[in-house]
mmCIF file of C-alpha atoms in Angstrom:
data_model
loop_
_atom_site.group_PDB
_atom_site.id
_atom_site.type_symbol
_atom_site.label_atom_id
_atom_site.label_comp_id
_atom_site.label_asym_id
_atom_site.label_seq_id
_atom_site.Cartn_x
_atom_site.Cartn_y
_atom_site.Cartn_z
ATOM 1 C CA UNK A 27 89.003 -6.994 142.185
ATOM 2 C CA UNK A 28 85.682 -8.309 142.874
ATOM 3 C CA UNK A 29 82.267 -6.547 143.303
ATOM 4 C CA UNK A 30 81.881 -5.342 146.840
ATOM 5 C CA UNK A 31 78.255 -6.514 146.528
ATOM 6 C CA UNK A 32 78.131 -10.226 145.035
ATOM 7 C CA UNK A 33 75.584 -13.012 144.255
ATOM 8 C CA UNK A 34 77.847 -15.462 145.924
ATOM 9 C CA UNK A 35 79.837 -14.555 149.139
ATOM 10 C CA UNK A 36 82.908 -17.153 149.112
ATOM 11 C CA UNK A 37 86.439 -16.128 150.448
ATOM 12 C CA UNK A 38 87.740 -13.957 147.279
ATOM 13 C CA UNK A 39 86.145 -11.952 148.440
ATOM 14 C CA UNK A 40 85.452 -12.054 152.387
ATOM 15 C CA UNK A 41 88.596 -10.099 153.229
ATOM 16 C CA UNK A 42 87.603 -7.384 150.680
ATOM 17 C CA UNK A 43 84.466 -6.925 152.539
ATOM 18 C CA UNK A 44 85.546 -6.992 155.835
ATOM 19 C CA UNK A 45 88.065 -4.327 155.140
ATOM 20 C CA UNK A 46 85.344 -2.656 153.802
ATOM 21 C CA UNK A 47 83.081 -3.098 156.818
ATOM 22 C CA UNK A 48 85.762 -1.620 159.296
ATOM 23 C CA UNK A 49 85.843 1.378 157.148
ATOM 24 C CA UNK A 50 82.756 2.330 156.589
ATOM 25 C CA UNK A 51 81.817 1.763 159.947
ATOM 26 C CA UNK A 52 83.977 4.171 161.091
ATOM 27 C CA UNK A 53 83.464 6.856 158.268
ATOM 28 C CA UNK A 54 79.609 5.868 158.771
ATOM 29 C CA UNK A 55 78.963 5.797 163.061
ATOM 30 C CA UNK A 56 77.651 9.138 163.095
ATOM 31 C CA UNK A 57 75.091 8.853 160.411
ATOM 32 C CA UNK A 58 73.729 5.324 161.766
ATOM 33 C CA UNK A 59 73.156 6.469 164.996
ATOM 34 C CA UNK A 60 71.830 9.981 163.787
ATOM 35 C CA UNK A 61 69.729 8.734 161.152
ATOM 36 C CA UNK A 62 67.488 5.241 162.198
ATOM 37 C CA UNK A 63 64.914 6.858 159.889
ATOM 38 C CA UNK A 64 64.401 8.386 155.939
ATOM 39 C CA UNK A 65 64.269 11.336 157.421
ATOM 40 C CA UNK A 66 66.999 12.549 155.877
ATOM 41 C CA UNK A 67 66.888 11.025 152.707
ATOM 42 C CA UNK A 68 64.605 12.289 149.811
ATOM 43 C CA UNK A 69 63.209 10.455 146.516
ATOM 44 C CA UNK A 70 61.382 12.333 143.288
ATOM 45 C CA UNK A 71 59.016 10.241 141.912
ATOM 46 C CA UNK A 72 57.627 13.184 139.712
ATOM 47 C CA UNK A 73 55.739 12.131 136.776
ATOM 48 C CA UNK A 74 57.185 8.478 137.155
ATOM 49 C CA UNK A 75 55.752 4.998 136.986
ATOM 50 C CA UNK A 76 56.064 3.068 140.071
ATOM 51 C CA UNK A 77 55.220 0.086 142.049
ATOM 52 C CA UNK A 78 54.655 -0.516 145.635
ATOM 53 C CA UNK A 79 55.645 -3.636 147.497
ATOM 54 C CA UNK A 80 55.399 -4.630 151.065
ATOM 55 C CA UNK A 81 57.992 -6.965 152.470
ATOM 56 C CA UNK A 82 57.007 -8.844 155.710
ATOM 57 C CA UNK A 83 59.861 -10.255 157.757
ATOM 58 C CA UNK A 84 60.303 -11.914 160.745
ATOM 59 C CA UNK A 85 61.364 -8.874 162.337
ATOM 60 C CA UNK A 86 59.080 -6.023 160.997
ATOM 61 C CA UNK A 87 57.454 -5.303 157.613
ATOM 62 C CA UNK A 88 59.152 -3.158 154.940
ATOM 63 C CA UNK A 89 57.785 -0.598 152.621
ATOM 64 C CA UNK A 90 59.006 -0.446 148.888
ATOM 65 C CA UNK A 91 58.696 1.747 145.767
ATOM 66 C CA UNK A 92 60.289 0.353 143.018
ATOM 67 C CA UNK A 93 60.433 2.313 139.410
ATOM 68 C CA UNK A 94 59.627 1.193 136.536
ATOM 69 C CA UNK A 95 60.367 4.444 134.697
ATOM 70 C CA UNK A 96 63.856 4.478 135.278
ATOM 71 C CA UNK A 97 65.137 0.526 135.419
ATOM 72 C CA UNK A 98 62.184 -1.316 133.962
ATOM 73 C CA UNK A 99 63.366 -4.793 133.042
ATOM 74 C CA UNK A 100 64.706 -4.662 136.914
ATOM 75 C CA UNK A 101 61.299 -3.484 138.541
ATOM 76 C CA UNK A 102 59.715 -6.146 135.905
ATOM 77 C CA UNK A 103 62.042 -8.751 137.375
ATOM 78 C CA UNK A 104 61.570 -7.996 140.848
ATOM 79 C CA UNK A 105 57.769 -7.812 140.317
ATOM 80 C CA UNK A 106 56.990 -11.130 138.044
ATOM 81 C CA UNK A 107 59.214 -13.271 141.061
ATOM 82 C CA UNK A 108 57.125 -11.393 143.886
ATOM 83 C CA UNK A 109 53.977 -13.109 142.110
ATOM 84 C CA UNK A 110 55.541 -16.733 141.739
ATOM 85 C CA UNK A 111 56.249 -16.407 145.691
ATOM 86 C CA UNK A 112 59.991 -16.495 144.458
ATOM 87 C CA UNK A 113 61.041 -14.731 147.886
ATOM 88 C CA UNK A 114 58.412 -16.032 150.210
ATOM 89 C CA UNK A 115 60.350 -18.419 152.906
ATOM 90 C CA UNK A 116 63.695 -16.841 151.689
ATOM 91 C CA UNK A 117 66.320 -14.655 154.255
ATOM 92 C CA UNK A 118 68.512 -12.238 154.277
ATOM 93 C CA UNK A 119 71.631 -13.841 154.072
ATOM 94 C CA UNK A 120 74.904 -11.013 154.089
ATOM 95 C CA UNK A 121 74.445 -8.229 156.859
ATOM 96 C CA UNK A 122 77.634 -5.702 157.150
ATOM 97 C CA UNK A 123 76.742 -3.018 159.505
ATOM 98 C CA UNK A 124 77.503 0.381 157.604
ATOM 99 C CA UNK A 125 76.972 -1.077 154.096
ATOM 100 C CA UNK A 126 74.162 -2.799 153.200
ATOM 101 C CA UNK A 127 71.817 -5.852 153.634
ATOM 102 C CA UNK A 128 71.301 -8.275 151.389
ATOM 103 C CA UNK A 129 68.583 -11.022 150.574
ATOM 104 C CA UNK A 130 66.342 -13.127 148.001
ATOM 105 C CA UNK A 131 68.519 -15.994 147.158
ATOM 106 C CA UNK A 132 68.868 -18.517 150.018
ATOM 107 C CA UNK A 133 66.196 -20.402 151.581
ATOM 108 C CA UNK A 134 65.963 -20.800 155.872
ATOM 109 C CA UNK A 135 67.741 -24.132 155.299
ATOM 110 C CA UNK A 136 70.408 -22.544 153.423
ATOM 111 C CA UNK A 137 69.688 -23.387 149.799
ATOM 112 C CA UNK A 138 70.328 -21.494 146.889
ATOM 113 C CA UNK A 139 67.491 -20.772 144.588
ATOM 114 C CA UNK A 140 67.831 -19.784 140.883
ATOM 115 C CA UNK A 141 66.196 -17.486 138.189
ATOM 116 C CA UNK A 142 67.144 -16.304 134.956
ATOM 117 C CA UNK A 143 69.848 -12.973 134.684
ATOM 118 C CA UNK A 144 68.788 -9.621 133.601
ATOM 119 C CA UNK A 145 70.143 -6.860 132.180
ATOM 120 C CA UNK A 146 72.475 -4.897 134.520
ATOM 121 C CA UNK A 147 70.753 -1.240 134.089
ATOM 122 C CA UNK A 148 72.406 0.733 136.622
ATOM 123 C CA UNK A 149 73.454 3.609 134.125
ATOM 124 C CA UNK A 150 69.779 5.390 135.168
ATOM 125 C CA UNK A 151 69.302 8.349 136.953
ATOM 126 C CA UNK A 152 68.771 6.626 140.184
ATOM 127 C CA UNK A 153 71.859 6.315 143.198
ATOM 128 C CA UNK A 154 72.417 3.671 145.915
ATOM 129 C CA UNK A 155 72.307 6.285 148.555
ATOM 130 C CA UNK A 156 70.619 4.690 152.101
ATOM 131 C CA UNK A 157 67.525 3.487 152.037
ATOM 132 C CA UNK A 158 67.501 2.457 148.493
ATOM 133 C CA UNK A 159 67.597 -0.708 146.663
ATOM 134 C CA UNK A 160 69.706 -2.392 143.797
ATOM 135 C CA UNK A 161 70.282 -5.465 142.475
ATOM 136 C CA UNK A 162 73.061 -7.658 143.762
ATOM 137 C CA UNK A 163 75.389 -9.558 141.241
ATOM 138 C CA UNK A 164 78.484 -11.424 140.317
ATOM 139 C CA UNK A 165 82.146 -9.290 140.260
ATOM 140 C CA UNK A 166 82.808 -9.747 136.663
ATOM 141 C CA UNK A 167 79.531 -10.440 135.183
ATOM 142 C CA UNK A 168 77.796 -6.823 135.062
ATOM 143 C CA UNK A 169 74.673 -8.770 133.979
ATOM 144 C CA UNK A 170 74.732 -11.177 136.055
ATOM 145 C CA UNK A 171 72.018 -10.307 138.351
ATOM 146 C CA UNK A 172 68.635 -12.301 138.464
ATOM 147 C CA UNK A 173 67.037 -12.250 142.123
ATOM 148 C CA UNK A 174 69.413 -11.177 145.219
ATOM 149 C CA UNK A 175 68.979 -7.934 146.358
ATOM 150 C CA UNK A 176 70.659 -5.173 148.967
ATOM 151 C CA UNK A 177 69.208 -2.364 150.558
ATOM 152 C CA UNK A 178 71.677 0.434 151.159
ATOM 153 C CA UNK A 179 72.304 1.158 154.947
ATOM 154 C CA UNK A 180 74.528 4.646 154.022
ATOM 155 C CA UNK A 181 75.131 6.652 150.914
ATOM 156 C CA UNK A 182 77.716 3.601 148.939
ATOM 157 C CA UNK A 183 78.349 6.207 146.397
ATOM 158 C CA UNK A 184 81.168 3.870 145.330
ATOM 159 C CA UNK A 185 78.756 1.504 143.620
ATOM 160 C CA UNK A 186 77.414 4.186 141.182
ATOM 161 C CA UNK A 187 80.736 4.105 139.511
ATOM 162 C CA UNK A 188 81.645 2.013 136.669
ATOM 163 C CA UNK A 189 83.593 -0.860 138.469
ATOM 164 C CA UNK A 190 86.395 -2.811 136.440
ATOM 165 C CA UNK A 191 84.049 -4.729 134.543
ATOM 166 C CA UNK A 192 82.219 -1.698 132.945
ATOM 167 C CA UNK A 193 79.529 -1.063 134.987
ATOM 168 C CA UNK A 194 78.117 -0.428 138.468
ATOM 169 C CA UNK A 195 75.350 -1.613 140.657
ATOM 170 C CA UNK A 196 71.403 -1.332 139.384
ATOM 171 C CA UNK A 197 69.404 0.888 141.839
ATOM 172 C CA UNK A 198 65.645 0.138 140.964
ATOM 173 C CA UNK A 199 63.591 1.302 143.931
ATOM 174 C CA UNK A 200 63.779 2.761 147.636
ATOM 175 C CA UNK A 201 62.322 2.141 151.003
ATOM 176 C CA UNK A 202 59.502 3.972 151.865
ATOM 177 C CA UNK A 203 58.514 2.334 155.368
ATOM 178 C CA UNK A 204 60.427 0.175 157.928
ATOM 179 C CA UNK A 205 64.195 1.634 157.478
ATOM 180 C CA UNK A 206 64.026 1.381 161.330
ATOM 181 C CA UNK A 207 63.676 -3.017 160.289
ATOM 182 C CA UNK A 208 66.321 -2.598 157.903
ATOM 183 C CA UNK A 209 68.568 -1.161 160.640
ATOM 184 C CA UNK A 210 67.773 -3.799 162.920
ATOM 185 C CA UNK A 211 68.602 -6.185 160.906
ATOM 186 C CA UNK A 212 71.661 -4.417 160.513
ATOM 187 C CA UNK A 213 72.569 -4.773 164.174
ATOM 188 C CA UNK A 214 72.190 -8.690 164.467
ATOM 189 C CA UNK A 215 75.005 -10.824 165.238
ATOM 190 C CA UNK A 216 76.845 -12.582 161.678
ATOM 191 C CA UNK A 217 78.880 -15.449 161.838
ATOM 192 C CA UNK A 218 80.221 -17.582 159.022
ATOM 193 C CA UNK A 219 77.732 -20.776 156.996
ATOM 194 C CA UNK A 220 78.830 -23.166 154.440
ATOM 195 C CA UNK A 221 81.231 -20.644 153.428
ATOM 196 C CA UNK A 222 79.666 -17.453 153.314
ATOM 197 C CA UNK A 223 80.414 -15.248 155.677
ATOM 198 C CA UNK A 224 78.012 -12.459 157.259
ATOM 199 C CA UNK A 225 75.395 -14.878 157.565
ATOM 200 C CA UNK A 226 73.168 -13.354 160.652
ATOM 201 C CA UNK A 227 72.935 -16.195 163.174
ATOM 202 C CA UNK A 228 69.630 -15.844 163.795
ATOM 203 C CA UNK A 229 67.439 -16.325 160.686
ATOM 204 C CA UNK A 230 65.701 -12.771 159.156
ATOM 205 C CA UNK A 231 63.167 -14.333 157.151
ATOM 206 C CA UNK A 232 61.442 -13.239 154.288
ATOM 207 C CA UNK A 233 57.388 -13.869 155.350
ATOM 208 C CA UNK A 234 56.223 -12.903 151.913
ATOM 209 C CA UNK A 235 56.208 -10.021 149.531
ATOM 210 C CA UNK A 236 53.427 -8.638 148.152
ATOM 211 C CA UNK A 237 52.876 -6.129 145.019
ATOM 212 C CA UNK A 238 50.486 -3.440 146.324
ATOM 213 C CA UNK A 239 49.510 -1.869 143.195
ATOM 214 C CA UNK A 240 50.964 -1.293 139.598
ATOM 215 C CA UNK A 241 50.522 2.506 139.368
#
């Protein structure tokens, strides 16, 4: 089957994520309305290189710590397209409440940007519980990932497992401010657009991001 969490977002495999939705919704209600903060949710960064990067949106700015200890070519990635402006005027394009949201590869006029693949290094020590973020990619194509992103709304301990294609989902950093935009965004309206599907009606634009530091 294909990856639950994909670069492209055509109709192999809409149905899979709607089912998905509607169950994870329901598994998940308690813990979205319970937890509309990190409150709950702790991250080690012990003796670990990491990177700080601040998100603006269109809805509220958001807070990240990416490591470079544990997935370095990812954080590397992430980092050298945050410089070129890669994300700047970009949206998040695939909201499913009780999953994840996802951005960093459309423009506001719905255009698909490109950048080189990386390495798909999700076999690290880090987990796509909430608040964390991994790199998006193609079912099929573990390596496939080069600059769309998700940020985990719940614990989706199903993407830490090896999927059919030998390999899982690349966490590479977590949120450390503005979970409460992330949910938000979560909560918008979705409709369907040029054939993707959980496209949030309203555009949640990506203002800029902006590397904080390198320590």
């Amino acid at each position: 089957s294909e990856a639950p969490v994909t670069t492209d977002g055509h109709s192999e495999i809409n149905m899979f994520a709607r089912t998905l939705r509607r169950n994870l919704v329901k598994k998940n209600r308690n813990l979205i309305k319970k937890s509309t903060s990190l409150n709950c949710v702790r991250f080690s960064s012990t003796n670990q290189k990491m990177v700080s990067v601040l998100m603006e949106t269109n809805r509220g700015n958001i807070g990240l710590l990416l490591n470079q200890s544990e997935a370095p070519v990812t954080t590397e990635n992430f980092v050298n397209l945050t410089k070129k402006k890669f994300f700047d005027g970009t949206i998040f394009h695939r909201v499913i409440p009780g999953f994840m949201v996802q951005g960093g590869g459309f423009t506001t006029s719905f255009e698909q940007k490109s950048s080189p693949t990386i390495t798909n290094e999700w076999n690290n020590n880090l987990k796509n519980n909430r608040g964390s973020i991994a790199m998006a990619r193609i079912g099929g194509l573990p390596d496939s990932a080069s600059s769309q992103f998700f940020i985990n709304l719940v614990d989706n301990t199903f993407l830490d497992k090896a999927q059919e294609d030998g390999a899982a989902y690349a966490v590479f950093g977590h949120v450390t401010s503005g979970m409460d935009v992330v949910d938000q965004i979560s909560q918008v309206p979705t409709g369907s657009r040029q054939g993707h599907q959980d496209v949030p009606s309203k555009d949640i634009e990506i203002i800029s991001v902006t590397v904080q530091d390198n320590e």
